[in-house]
Protein backbone atom coordinates (compact mmCIF):
# COMPACT_ATOMS: atom_id res chain seq x y z
CA UNK A 1 0.00 0.00 0.00
CA UNK A 2 1.39 3.40 -1.02
CA UNK A 3 1.36 5.87 1.87
CA UNK A 4 3.05 8.73 -0.01
CA UNK A 5 6.08 8.72 2.26
CA UNK A 6 9.72 7.83 1.95
CA UNK A 7 10.68 6.69 5.40
CA UNK A 8 8.97 9.15 7.71
CA UNK A 9 9.09 12.09 5.27
CA UNK A 10 6.35 12.84 2.73
CA UNK A 11 7.37 12.15 -0.86
CA UNK A 12 6.16 15.65 -1.84
CA UNK A 13 9.04 17.07 0.24
CA UNK A 14 11.59 15.31 -1.98
CA UNK A 15 9.83 16.57 -5.10
CA UNK A 16 9.87 20.10 -3.64
CA UNK A 17 13.60 19.86 -2.85
CA UNK A 18 14.41 18.54 -6.34
CA UNK A 19 12.39 21.27 -8.09
CA UNK A 20 13.91 23.96 -5.85
CA UNK A 21 17.48 22.88 -6.59
CA UNK A 22 16.69 22.62 -10.31
CA UNK A 23 15.17 26.13 -10.43
CA UNK A 24 18.04 27.65 -8.43
CA UNK A 25 20.43 26.10 -10.96
CA UNK A 26 18.39 27.48 -13.88
CA UNK A 27 18.25 31.00 -12.45
CA UNK A 28 21.91 31.18 -11.39
CA UNK A 29 23.78 29.29 -14.08
CA UNK A 30 21.88 29.51 -17.36
CA UNK A 31 21.31 32.14 -19.99
CA UNK A 32 17.56 31.71 -19.54
CA UNK A 33 17.90 32.60 -15.84
CA UNK A 34 19.91 35.72 -16.65
CA UNK A 35 17.31 36.66 -19.24
CA UNK A 36 14.55 36.32 -16.64
CA UNK A 37 16.34 38.69 -14.26
CA UNK A 38 17.18 41.11 -17.09
CA UNK A 39 13.60 41.16 -18.35
CA UNK A 40 12.25 41.62 -14.85
CA UNK A 41 14.71 44.38 -14.06
CA UNK A 42 14.18 46.47 -17.20
CA UNK A 43 12.14 45.06 -20.04
CA UNK A 44 13.10 47.79 -22.52
CA UNK A 45 16.84 47.38 -21.90
CA UNK A 46 16.53 43.61 -22.15
CA UNK A 47 14.69 43.95 -25.45
CA UNK A 48 17.30 46.40 -26.74
CA UNK A 49 20.06 43.92 -25.90
CA UNK A 50 18.44 41.26 -28.07
CA UNK A 51 16.46 39.29 -25.50
CA UNK A 52 13.10 38.04 -26.73
CA UNK A 53 11.22 39.47 -23.75
CA UNK A 54 7.77 38.27 -24.83
CA UNK A 55 9.10 34.71 -24.99
CA UNK A 56 10.81 35.06 -21.59
CA UNK A 57 7.66 36.42 -19.91
CA UNK A 58 5.46 33.78 -21.53
CA UNK A 59 7.90 31.02 -20.54
CA UNK A 60 8.02 32.27 -16.95
CA UNK A 61 4.22 32.22 -16.74
CA UNK A 62 4.05 28.73 -18.29
CA UNK A 63 6.65 27.41 -15.83
CA UNK A 64 4.77 29.08 -12.97
CA UNK A 65 1.51 27.50 -14.12
CA UNK A 66 3.09 24.05 -14.33
CA UNK A 67 4.51 24.44 -10.82
CA UNK A 68 1.13 25.56 -9.46
CA UNK A 69 -0.42 22.48 -11.06
CA UNK A 70 2.18 20.21 -9.44
CA UNK A 71 1.70 21.90 -6.07
CA UNK A 72 -2.08 21.51 -6.40
CA UNK A 73 -1.79 17.80 -7.12
CA UNK A 74 0.58 17.36 -4.16
CA UNK A 75 -1.75 19.32 -1.86
CA UNK A 76 -4.87 17.46 -2.92
CA UNK A 77 -3.00 14.16 -2.57
CA UNK A 78 -2.12 15.17 0.97
CA UNK A 79 -5.58 16.30 2.14
CA UNK A 80 -7.36 13.70 -0.05
CA UNK A 81 -10.41 15.83 -0.75
CA UNK A 82 -11.38 18.57 -3.16
CA UNK A 83 -13.97 21.32 -2.87
CA UNK A 84 -14.54 24.43 -4.98
CA UNK A 85 -13.09 26.55 -2.16
CA UNK A 86 -9.90 24.49 -1.91
CA UNK A 87 -6.97 26.86 -2.11
CA UNK A 88 -8.84 30.07 -1.29
CA UNK A 89 -6.37 32.45 0.29
CA UNK A 90 -3.32 30.53 -0.93
CA UNK A 91 -2.57 33.22 -3.50
CA UNK A 92 -2.39 35.90 -0.81
CA UNK A 93 -0.05 33.73 1.26
CA UNK A 94 2.11 33.12 -1.82
CA UNK A 95 2.37 36.84 -2.59
CA UNK A 96 3.13 37.61 1.05
CA UNK A 97 5.86 34.94 1.14
CA UNK A 98 7.47 36.23 -2.05
CA UNK A 99 7.40 39.87 -0.94
CA UNK A 100 8.50 39.02 2.60
CA UNK A 101 11.37 37.07 1.07
CA UNK A 102 12.63 40.26 -0.53
CA UNK A 103 11.48 39.86 -4.11
CA UNK A 104 10.72 43.23 -5.64
CA UNK A 105 7.23 43.52 -7.10
CA UNK A 106 8.71 45.74 -9.80
CA UNK A 107 10.89 42.82 -10.90
CA UNK A 108 14.52 41.98 -11.40
CA UNK A 109 15.34 41.26 -7.77
CA UNK A 110 14.75 38.16 -5.70
CA UNK A 111 15.92 34.62 -5.11
CA UNK A 112 14.26 31.28 -4.56
CA UNK A 113 16.13 30.80 -1.28
CA UNK A 114 14.82 34.07 0.18
CA UNK A 115 11.33 33.25 -1.06
CA UNK A 116 11.49 29.93 0.83
CA UNK A 117 12.49 31.85 3.96
CA UNK A 118 9.51 34.16 3.40
CA UNK A 119 7.28 31.10 2.95
CA UNK A 120 8.54 29.64 6.24
CA UNK A 121 7.79 32.94 8.03
CA UNK A 122 4.29 33.11 6.53
CA UNK A 123 3.70 29.46 7.50
CA UNK A 124 4.70 30.20 11.08
CA UNK A 125 2.39 33.24 11.10
CA UNK A 126 -0.51 31.24 9.62
CA UNK A 127 -0.04 28.45 12.15
CA UNK A 128 0.17 30.95 15.01
CA UNK A 129 -3.05 32.65 13.90
CA UNK A 130 -4.84 29.30 13.68
CA UNK A 131 -3.41 28.27 17.06
CA UNK A 132 -4.65 31.55 18.58
CA UNK A 133 -8.10 30.86 17.07
CA UNK A 134 -8.11 34.09 15.03
CA UNK A 135 -11.05 34.46 12.62
CA UNK A 136 -10.15 33.40 9.05
CA UNK A 137 -11.17 36.79 7.63
CA UNK A 138 -8.88 38.52 10.10
CA UNK A 139 -6.08 36.17 9.03
CA UNK A 140 -6.46 37.50 5.48
CA UNK A 141 -6.23 41.04 6.86
CA UNK A 142 -2.95 40.15 8.61
CA UNK A 143 -1.52 38.75 5.37
CA UNK A 144 -2.62 41.88 3.51
CA UNK A 145 -0.93 44.09 6.11
CA UNK A 146 2.29 42.09 5.75
CA UNK A 147 2.21 42.57 1.98
CA UNK A 148 1.49 46.30 2.36
CA UNK A 149 4.34 46.83 4.84
CA UNK A 150 6.77 44.80 2.73
CA UNK A 151 5.85 46.75 -0.43
CA UNK A 152 6.23 50.08 1.37
CA UNK A 153 9.62 49.03 2.73
CA UNK A 154 10.67 47.84 -0.75
CA UNK A 155 9.62 51.14 -2.32
CA UNK A 156 11.39 53.11 0.43
CA UNK A 157 14.58 51.06 -0.06
CA UNK A 158 14.35 51.46 -3.85
CA UNK A 159 13.90 55.23 -3.44
CA UNK A 160 16.96 55.44 -1.16
CA UNK A 161 19.06 53.42 -3.60
CA UNK A 162 18.08 55.70 -6.49
CA UNK A 163 18.72 58.79 -4.35
CA UNK A 164 22.22 57.53 -3.49
CA UNK A 165 22.95 56.97 -7.19
CA UNK A 166 21.88 60.52 -8.02
CA UNK A 167 24.05 61.93 -5.22
CA UNK A 168 27.03 59.88 -6.44
CA UNK A 169 26.56 61.14 -10.01
CA UNK A 170 26.24 64.73 -8.84
CA UNK A 171 29.36 64.45 -6.68
CA UNK A 172 31.40 63.39 -9.73
CA UNK A 173 30.43 66.54 -11.64
JSON list of C-alpha atoms in Angstrom, two decimals:
[
{"chain": "A", "resi": 1, "resn": "UNK", "atom": "CA", "xyz": [0.00, 0.00, 0.00]},
{"chain": "A", "resi": 2, "resn": "UNK", "atom": "CA", "xyz": [1.39, 3.40, -1.02]},
{"chain": "A", "resi": 3, "resn": "UNK", "atom": "CA", "xyz": [1.36, 5.87, 1.87]},
{"chain": "A", "resi": 4, "resn": "UNK", "atom": "CA", "xyz": [3.05, 8.73, -0.01]},
{"chain": "A", "resi": 5, "resn": "UNK", "atom": "CA", "xyz": [6.08, 8.72, 2.26]},
{"chain": "A", "resi": 6, "resn": "UNK", "atom": "CA", "xyz": [9.72, 7.83, 1.95]},
{"chain": "A", "resi": 7, "resn": "UNK", "atom": "CA", "xyz": [10.68, 6.69, 5.40]},
{"chain": "A", "resi": 8, "resn": "UNK", "atom": "CA", "xyz": [8.97, 9.15, 7.71]},
{"chain": "A", "resi": 9, "resn": "UNK", "atom": "CA", "xyz": [9.09, 12.09, 5.27]},
{"chain": "A", "resi": 10, "resn": "UNK", "atom": "CA", "xyz": [6.35, 12.84, 2.73]},
{"chain": "A", "resi": 11, "resn": "UNK", "atom": "CA", "xyz": [7.37, 12.15, -0.86]},
{"chain": "A", "resi": 12, "resn": "UNK", "atom": "CA", "xyz": [6.16, 15.65, -1.84]},
{"chain": "A", "resi": 13, "resn": "UNK", "atom": "CA", "xyz": [9.04, 17.07, 0.24]},
{"chain": "A", "resi": 14, "resn": "UNK", "atom": "CA", "xyz": [11.59, 15.31, -1.98]},
{"chain": "A", "resi": 15, "resn": "UNK", "atom": "CA", "xyz": [9.83, 16.57, -5.10]},
{"chain": "A", "resi": 16, "resn": "UNK", "atom": "CA", "xyz": [9.87, 20.10, -3.64]},
{"chain": "A", "resi": 17, "resn": "UNK", "atom": "CA", "xyz": [13.60, 19.86, -2.85]},
{"chain": "A", "resi": 18, "resn": "UNK", "atom": "CA", "xyz": [14.41, 18.54, -6.34]},
{"chain": "A", "resi": 19, "resn": "UNK", "atom": "CA", "xyz": [12.39, 21.27, -8.09]},
{"chain": "A", "resi": 20, "resn": "UNK", "atom": "CA", "xyz": [13.91, 23.96, -5.85]},
{"chain": "A", "resi": 21, "resn": "UNK", "atom": "CA", "xyz": [17.48, 22.88, -6.59]},
{"chain": "A", "resi": 22, "resn": "UNK", "atom": "CA", "xyz": [16.69, 22.62, -10.31]},
{"chain": "A", "resi": 23, "resn": "UNK", "atom": "CA", "xyz": [15.17, 26.13, -10.43]},
{"chain": "A", "resi": 24, "resn": "UNK", "atom": "CA", "xyz": [18.04, 27.65, -8.43]},
{"chain": "A", "resi": 25, "resn": "UNK", "atom": "CA", "xyz": [20.43, 26.10, -10.96]},
{"chain": "A", "resi": 26, "resn": "UNK", "atom": "CA", "xyz": [18.39, 27.48, -13.88]},
{"chain": "A", "resi": 27, "resn": "UNK", "atom": "CA", "xyz": [18.25, 31.00, -12.45]},
{"chain": "A", "resi": 28, "resn": "UNK", "atom": "CA", "xyz": [21.91, 31.18, -11.39]},
{"chain": "A", "resi": 29, "resn": "UNK", "atom": "CA", "xyz": [23.78, 29.29, -14.08]},
{"chain": "A", "resi": 30, "resn": "UNK", "atom": "CA", "xyz": [21.88, 29.51, -17.36]},
{"chain": "A", "resi": 31, "resn": "UNK", "atom": "CA", "xyz": [21.31, 32.14, -19.99]},
{"chain": "A", "resi": 32, "resn": "UNK", "atom": "CA", "xyz": [17.56, 31.71, -19.54]},
{"chain": "A", "resi": 33, "resn": "UNK", "atom": "CA", "xyz": [17.90, 32.60, -15.84]},
{"chain": "A", "resi": 34, "resn": "UNK", "atom": "CA", "xyz": [19.91, 35.72, -16.65]},
{"chain": "A", "resi": 35, "resn": "UNK", "atom": "CA", "xyz": [17.31, 36.66, -19.24]},
{"chain": "A", "resi": 36, "resn": "UNK", "atom": "CA", "xyz": [14.55, 36.32, -16.64]},
{"chain": "A", "resi": 37, "resn": "UNK", "atom": "CA", "xyz": [16.34, 38.69, -14.26]},
{"chain": "A", "resi": 38, "resn": "UNK", "atom": "CA", "xyz": [17.18, 41.11, -17.09]},
{"chain": "A", "resi": 39, "resn": "UNK", "atom": "CA", "xyz": [13.60, 41.16, -18.35]},
{"chain": "A", "resi": 40, "resn": "UNK", "atom": "CA", "xyz": [12.25, 41.62, -14.85]},
{"chain": "A", "resi": 41, "resn": "UNK", "atom": "CA", "xyz": [14.71, 44.38, -14.06]},
{"chain": "A", "resi": 42, "resn": "UNK", "atom": "CA", "xyz": [14.18, 46.47, -17.20]},
{"chain": "A", "resi": 43, "resn": "UNK", "atom": "CA", "xyz": [12.14, 45.06, -20.04]},
{"chain": "A", "resi": 44, "resn": "UNK", "atom": "CA", "xyz": [13.10, 47.79, -22.52]},
{"chain": "A", "resi": 45, "resn": "UNK", "atom": "CA", "xyz": [16.84, 47.38, -21.90]},
{"chain": "A", "resi": 46, "resn": "UNK", "atom": "CA", "xyz": [16.53, 43.61, -22.15]},
{"chain": "A", "resi": 47, "resn": "UNK", "atom": "CA", "xyz": [14.69, 43.95, -25.45]},
{"chain": "A", "resi": 48, "resn": "UNK", "atom": "CA", "xyz": [17.30, 46.40, -26.74]},
{"chain": "A", "resi": 49, "resn": "UNK", "atom": "CA", "xyz": [20.06, 43.92, -25.90]},
{"chain": "A", "resi": 50, "resn": "UNK", "atom": "CA", "xyz": [18.44, 41.26, -28.07]},
{"chain": "A", "resi": 51, "resn": "UNK", "atom": "CA", "xyz": [16.46, 39.29, -25.50]},
{"chain": "A", "resi": 52, "resn": "UNK", "atom": "CA", "xyz": [13.10, 38.04, -26.73]},
{"chain": "A", "resi": 53, "resn": "UNK", "atom": "CA", "xyz": [11.22, 39.47, -23.75]},
{"chain": "A", "resi": 54, "resn": "UNK", "atom": "CA", "xyz": [7.77, 38.27, -24.83]},
{"chain": "A", "resi": 55, "resn": "UNK", "atom": "CA", "xyz": [9.10, 34.71, -24.99]},
{"chain": "A", "resi": 56, "resn": "UNK", "atom": "CA", "xyz": [10.81, 35.06, -21.59]},
{"chain": "A", "resi": 57, "resn": "UNK", "atom": "CA", "xyz": [7.66, 36.42, -19.91]},
{"chain": "A", "resi": 58, "resn": "UNK", "atom": "CA", "xyz": [5.46, 33.78, -21.53]},
{"chain": "A", "resi": 59, "resn": "UNK", "atom": "CA", "xyz": [7.90, 31.02, -20.54]},
{"chain": "A", "resi": 60, "resn": "UNK", "atom": "CA", "xyz": [8.02, 32.27, -16.95]},
{"chain": "A", "resi": 61, "resn": "UNK", "atom": "CA", "xyz": [4.22, 32.22, -16.74]},
{"chain": "A", "resi": 62, "resn": "UNK", "atom": "CA", "xyz": [4.05, 28.73, -18.29]},
{"chain": "A", "resi": 63, "resn": "UNK", "atom": "CA", "xyz": [6.65, 27.41, -15.83]},
{"chain": "A", "resi": 64, "resn": "UNK", "atom": "CA", "xyz": [4.77, 29.08, -12.97]},
{"chain": "A", "resi": 65, "resn": "UNK", "atom": "CA", "xyz": [1.51, 27.50, -14.12]},
{"chain": "A", "resi": 66, "resn": "UNK", "atom": "CA", "xyz": [3.09, 24.05, -14.33]},
{"chain": "A", "resi": 67, "resn": "UNK", "atom": "CA", "xyz": [4.51, 24.44, -10.82]},
{"chain": "A", "resi": 68, "resn": "UNK", "atom": "CA", "xyz": [1.13, 25.56, -9.46]},
{"chain": "A", "resi": 69, "resn": "UNK", "atom": "CA", "xyz": [-0.42, 22.48, -11.06]},
{"chain": "A", "resi": 70, "resn": "UNK", "atom": "CA", "xyz": [2.18, 20.21, -9.44]},
{"chain": "A", "resi": 71, "resn": "UNK", "atom": "CA", "xyz": [1.70, 21.90, -6.07]},
{"chain": "A", "resi": 72, "resn": "UNK", "atom": "CA", "xyz": [-2.08, 21.51, -6.40]},
{"chain": "A", "resi": 73, "resn": "UNK", "atom": "CA", "xyz": [-1.79, 17.80, -7.12]},
{"chain": "A", "resi": 74, "resn": "UNK", "atom": "CA", "xyz": [0.58, 17.36, -4.16]},
{"chain": "A", "resi": 75, "resn": "UNK", "atom": "CA", "xyz": [-1.75, 19.32, -1.86]},
{"chain": "A", "resi": 76, "resn": "UNK", "atom": "CA", "xyz": [-4.87, 17.46, -2.92]},
{"chain": "A", "resi": 77, "resn": "UNK", "atom": "CA", "xyz": [-3.00, 14.16, -2.57]},
{"chain": "A", "resi": 78, "resn": "UNK", "atom": "CA", "xyz": [-2.12, 15.17, 0.97]},
{"chain": "A", "resi": 79, "resn": "UNK", "atom": "CA", "xyz": [-5.58, 16.30, 2.14]},
{"chain": "A", "resi": 80, "resn": "UNK", "atom": "CA", "xyz": [-7.36, 13.70, -0.05]},
{"chain": "A", "resi": 81, "resn": "UNK", "atom": "CA", "xyz": [-10.41, 15.83, -0.75]},
{"chain": "A", "resi": 82, "resn": "UNK", "atom": "CA", "xyz": [-11.38, 18.57, -3.16]},
{"chain": "A", "resi": 83, "resn": "UNK", "atom": "CA", "xyz": [-13.97, 21.32, -2.87]},
{"chain": "A", "resi": 84, "resn": "UNK", "atom": "CA", "xyz": [-14.54, 24.43, -4.98]},
{"chain": "A", "resi": 85, "resn": "UNK", "atom": "CA", "xyz": [-13.09, 26.55, -2.16]},
{"chain": "A", "resi": 86, "resn": "UNK", "atom": "CA", "xyz": [-9.90, 24.49, -1.91]},
{"chain": "A", "resi": 87, "resn": "UNK", "atom": "CA", "xyz": [-6.97, 26.86, -2.11]},
{"chain": "A", "resi": 88, "resn": "UNK", "atom": "CA", "xyz": [-8.84, 30.07, -1.29]},
{"chain": "A", "resi": 89, "resn": "UNK", "atom": "CA", "xyz": [-6.37, 32.45, 0.29]},
{"chain": "A", "resi": 90, "resn": "UNK", "atom": "CA", "xyz": [-3.32, 30.53, -0.93]},
{"chain": "A", "resi": 91, "resn": "UNK", "atom": "CA", "xyz": [-2.57, 33.22, -3.50]},
{"chain": "A", "resi": 92, "resn": "UNK", "atom": "CA", "xyz": [-2.39, 35.90, -0.81]},
{"chain": "A", "resi": 93, "resn": "UNK", "atom": "CA", "xyz": [-0.05, 33.73, 1.26]},
{"chain": "A", "resi": 94, "resn": "UNK", "atom": "CA", "xyz": [2.11, 33.12, -1.82]},
{"chain": "A", "resi": 95, "resn": "UNK", "atom": "CA", "xyz": [2.37, 36.84, -2.59]},
{"chain": "A", "resi": 96, "resn": "UNK", "atom": "CA", "xyz": [3.13, 37.61, 1.05]},
{"chain": "A", "resi": 97, "resn": "UNK", "atom": "CA", "xyz": [5.86, 34.94, 1.14]},
{"chain": "A", "resi": 98, "resn": "UNK", "atom": "CA", "xyz": [7.47, 36.23, -2.05]},
{"chain": "A", "resi": 99, "resn": "UNK", "atom": "CA", "xyz": [7.40, 39.87, -0.94]},
{"chain": "A", "resi": 100, "resn": "UNK", "atom": "CA", "xyz": [8.50, 39.02, 2.60]},
{"chain": "A", "resi": 101, "resn": "UNK", "atom": "CA", "xyz": [11.37, 37.07, 1.07]},
{"chain": "A", "resi": 102, "resn": "UNK", "atom": "CA", "xyz": [12.63, 40.26, -0.53]},
{"chain": "A", "resi": 103, "resn": "UNK", "atom": "CA", "xyz": [11.48, 39.86, -4.11]},
{"chain": "A", "resi": 104, "resn": "UNK", "atom": "CA", "xyz": [10.72, 43.23, -5.64]},
{"chain": "A", "resi": 105, "resn": "UNK", "atom": "CA", "xyz": [7.23, 43.52, -7.10]},
{"chain": "A", "resi": 106, "resn": "UNK", "atom": "CA", "xyz": [8.71, 45.74, -9.80]},
{"chain": "A", "resi": 107, "resn": "UNK", "atom": "CA", "xyz": [10.89, 42.82, -10.90]},
{"chain": "A", "resi": 108, "resn": "UNK", "atom": "CA", "xyz": [14.52, 41.98, -11.40]},
{"chain": "A", "resi": 109, "resn": "UNK", "atom": "CA", "xyz": [15.34, 41.26, -7.77]},
{"chain": "A", "resi": 110, "resn": "UNK", "atom": "CA", "xyz": [14.75, 38.16, -5.70]},
{"chain": "A", "resi": 111, "resn": "UNK", "atom": "CA", "xyz": [15.92, 34.62, -5.11]},
{"chain": "A", "resi": 112, "resn": "UNK", "atom": "CA", "xyz": [14.26, 31.28, -4.56]},
{"chain": "A", "resi": 113, "resn": "UNK", "atom": "CA", "xyz": [16.13, 30.80, -1.28]},
{"chain": "A", "resi": 114, "resn": "UNK", "atom": "CA", "xyz": [14.82, 34.07, 0.18]},
{"chain": "A", "resi": 115, "resn": "UNK", "atom": "CA", "xyz": [11.33, 33.25, -1.06]},
{"chain": "A", "resi": 116, "resn": "UNK", "atom": "CA", "xyz": [11.49, 29.93, 0.83]},
{"chain": "A", "resi": 117, "resn": "UNK", "atom": "CA", "xyz": [12.49, 31.85, 3.96]},
{"chain": "A", "resi": 118, "resn": "UNK", "atom": "CA", "xyz": [9.51, 34.16, 3.40]},
{"chain": "A", "resi": 119, "resn": "UNK", "atom": "CA", "xyz": [7.28, 31.10, 2.95]},
{"chain": "A", "resi": 120, "resn": "UNK", "atom": "CA", "xyz": [8.54, 29.64, 6.24]},
{"chain": "A", "resi": 121, "resn": "UNK", "atom": "CA", "xyz": [7.79, 32.94, 8.03]},
{"chain": "A", "resi": 122, "resn": "UNK", "atom": "CA", "xyz": [4.29, 33.11, 6.53]},
{"chain": "A", "resi": 123, "resn": "UNK", "atom": "CA", "xyz": [3.70, 29.46, 7.50]},
{"chain": "A", "resi": 124, "resn": "UNK", "atom": "CA", "xyz": [4.70, 30.20, 11.08]},
{"chain": "A", "resi": 125, "resn": "UNK", "atom": "CA", "xyz": [2.39, 33.24, 11.10]},
{"chain": "A", "resi": 126, "resn": "UNK", "atom": "CA", "xyz": [-0.51, 31.24, 9.62]},
{"chain": "A", "resi": 127, "resn": "UNK", "atom": "CA", "xyz": [-0.04, 28.45, 12.15]},
{"chain": "A", "resi": 128, "resn": "UNK", "atom": "CA", "xyz": [0.17, 30.95, 15.01]},
{"chain": "A", "resi": 129, "resn": "UNK", "atom": "CA", "xyz": [-3.05, 32.65, 13.90]},
{"chain": "A", "resi": 130, "resn": "UNK", "atom": "CA", "xyz": [-4.84, 29.30, 13.68]},
{"chain": "A", "resi": 131, "resn": "UNK", "atom": "CA", "xyz": [-3.41, 28.27, 17.06]},
{"chain": "A", "resi": 132, "resn": "UNK", "atom": "CA", "xyz": [-4.65, 31.55, 18.58]},
{"chain": "A", "resi": 133, "resn": "UNK", "atom": "CA", "xyz": [-8.10, 30.86, 17.07]},
{"chain": "A", "resi": 134, "resn": "UNK", "atom": "CA", "xyz": [-8.11, 34.09, 15.03]},
{"chain": "A", "resi": 135, "resn": "UNK", "atom": "CA", "xyz": [-11.05, 34.46, 12.62]},
{"chain": "A", "resi": 136, "resn": "UNK", "atom": "CA", "xyz": [-10.15, 33.40, 9.05]},
{"chain": "A", "resi": 137, "resn": "UNK", "atom": "CA", "xyz": [-11.17, 36.79, 7.63]},
{"chain": "A", "resi": 138, "resn": "UNK", "atom": "CA", "xyz": [-8.88, 38.52, 10.10]},
{"chain": "A", "resi": 139, "resn": "UNK", "atom": "CA", "xyz": [-6.08, 36.17, 9.03]},
{"chain": "A", "resi": 140, "resn": "UNK", "atom": "CA", "xyz": [-6.46, 37.50, 5.48]},
{"chain": "A", "resi": 141, "resn": "UNK", "atom": "CA", "xyz": [-6.23, 41.04, 6.86]},
{"chain": "A", "resi": 142, "resn": "UNK", "atom": "CA", "xyz": [-2.95, 40.15, 8.61]},
{"chain": "A", "resi": 143, "resn": "UNK", "atom": "CA", "xyz": [-1.52, 38.75, 5.37]},
{"chain": "A", "resi": 144, "resn": "UNK", "atom": "CA", "xyz": [-2.62, 41.88, 3.51]},
{"chain": "A", "resi": 145, "resn": "UNK", "atom": "CA", "xyz": [-0.93, 44.09, 6.11]},
{"chain": "A", "resi": 146, "resn": "UNK", "atom": "CA", "xyz": [2.29, 42.09, 5.75]},
{"chain": "A", "resi": 147, "resn": "UNK", "atom": "CA", "xyz": [2.21, 42.57, 1.98]},
{"chain": "A", "resi": 148, "resn": "UNK", "atom": "CA", "xyz": [1.49, 46.30, 2.36]},
{"chain": "A", "resi": 149, "resn": "UNK", "atom": "CA", "xyz": [4.34, 46.83, 4.84]},
{"chain": "A", "resi": 150, "resn": "UNK", "atom": "CA", "xyz": [6.77, 44.80, 2.73]},
{"chain": "A", "resi": 151, "resn": "UNK", "atom": "CA", "xyz": [5.85, 46.75, -0.43]},
{"chain": "A", "resi": 152, "resn": "UNK", "atom": "CA", "xyz": [6.23, 50.08, 1.37]},
{"chain": "A", "resi": 153, "resn": "UNK", "atom": "CA", "xyz": [9.62, 49.03, 2.73]},
{"chain": "A", "resi": 154, "resn": "UNK", "atom": "CA", "xyz": [10.67, 47.84, -0.75]},
{"chain": "A", "resi": 155, "resn": "UNK", "atom": "CA", "xyz": [9.62, 51.14, -2.32]},
{"chain": "A", "resi": 156, "resn": "UNK", "atom": "CA", "xyz": [11.39, 53.11, 0.43]},
{"chain": "A", "resi": 157, "resn": "UNK", "atom": "CA", "xyz": [14.58, 51.06, -0.06]},
{"chain": "A", "resi": 158, "resn": "UNK", "atom": "CA", "xyz": [14.35, 51.46, -3.85]},
{"chain": "A", "resi": 159, "resn": "UNK", "atom": "CA", "xyz": [13.90, 55.23, -3.44]},
{"chain": "A", "resi": 160, "resn": "UNK", "atom": "CA", "xyz": [16.96, 55.44, -1.16]},
{"chain": "A", "resi": 161, "resn": "UNK", "atom": "CA", "xyz": [19.06, 53.42, -3.60]},
{"chain": "A", "resi": 162, "resn": "UNK", "atom": "CA", "xyz": [18.08, 55.70, -6.49]},
{"chain": "A", "resi": 163, "resn": "UNK", "atom": "CA", "xyz": [18.72, 58.79, -4.35]},
{"chain": "A", "resi": 164, "resn": "UNK", "atom": "CA", "xyz": [22.22, 57.53, -3.49]},
{"chain": "A", "resi": 165, "resn": "UNK", "atom": "CA", "xyz": [22.95, 56.97, -7.19]},
{"chain": "A", "resi": 166, "resn": "UNK", "atom": "CA", "xyz": [21.88, 60.52, -8.02]},
{"chain": "A", "resi": 167, "resn": "UNK", "atom": "CA", "xyz": [24.05, 61.93, -5.22]},
{"chain": "A", "resi": 168, "resn": "UNK", "atom": "CA", "xyz": [27.03, 59.88, -6.44]},
{"chain": "A", "resi": 169, "resn": "UNK", "atom": "CA", "xyz": [26.56, 61.14, -10.01]},
{"chain": "A", "resi": 170, "resn": "UNK", "atom": "CA", "xyz": [26.24, 64.73, -8.84]},
{"chain": "A", "resi": 171, "resn": "UNK", "atom": "CA", "xyz": [29.36, 64.45, -6.68]},
{"chain": "A", "resi": 172, "resn": "UNK", "atom": "CA", "xyz": [31.40, 63.39, -9.73]},
{"chain": "A", "resi": 173, "resn": "UNK", "atom": "CA", "xyz": [30.43, 66.54, -11.64]}
]
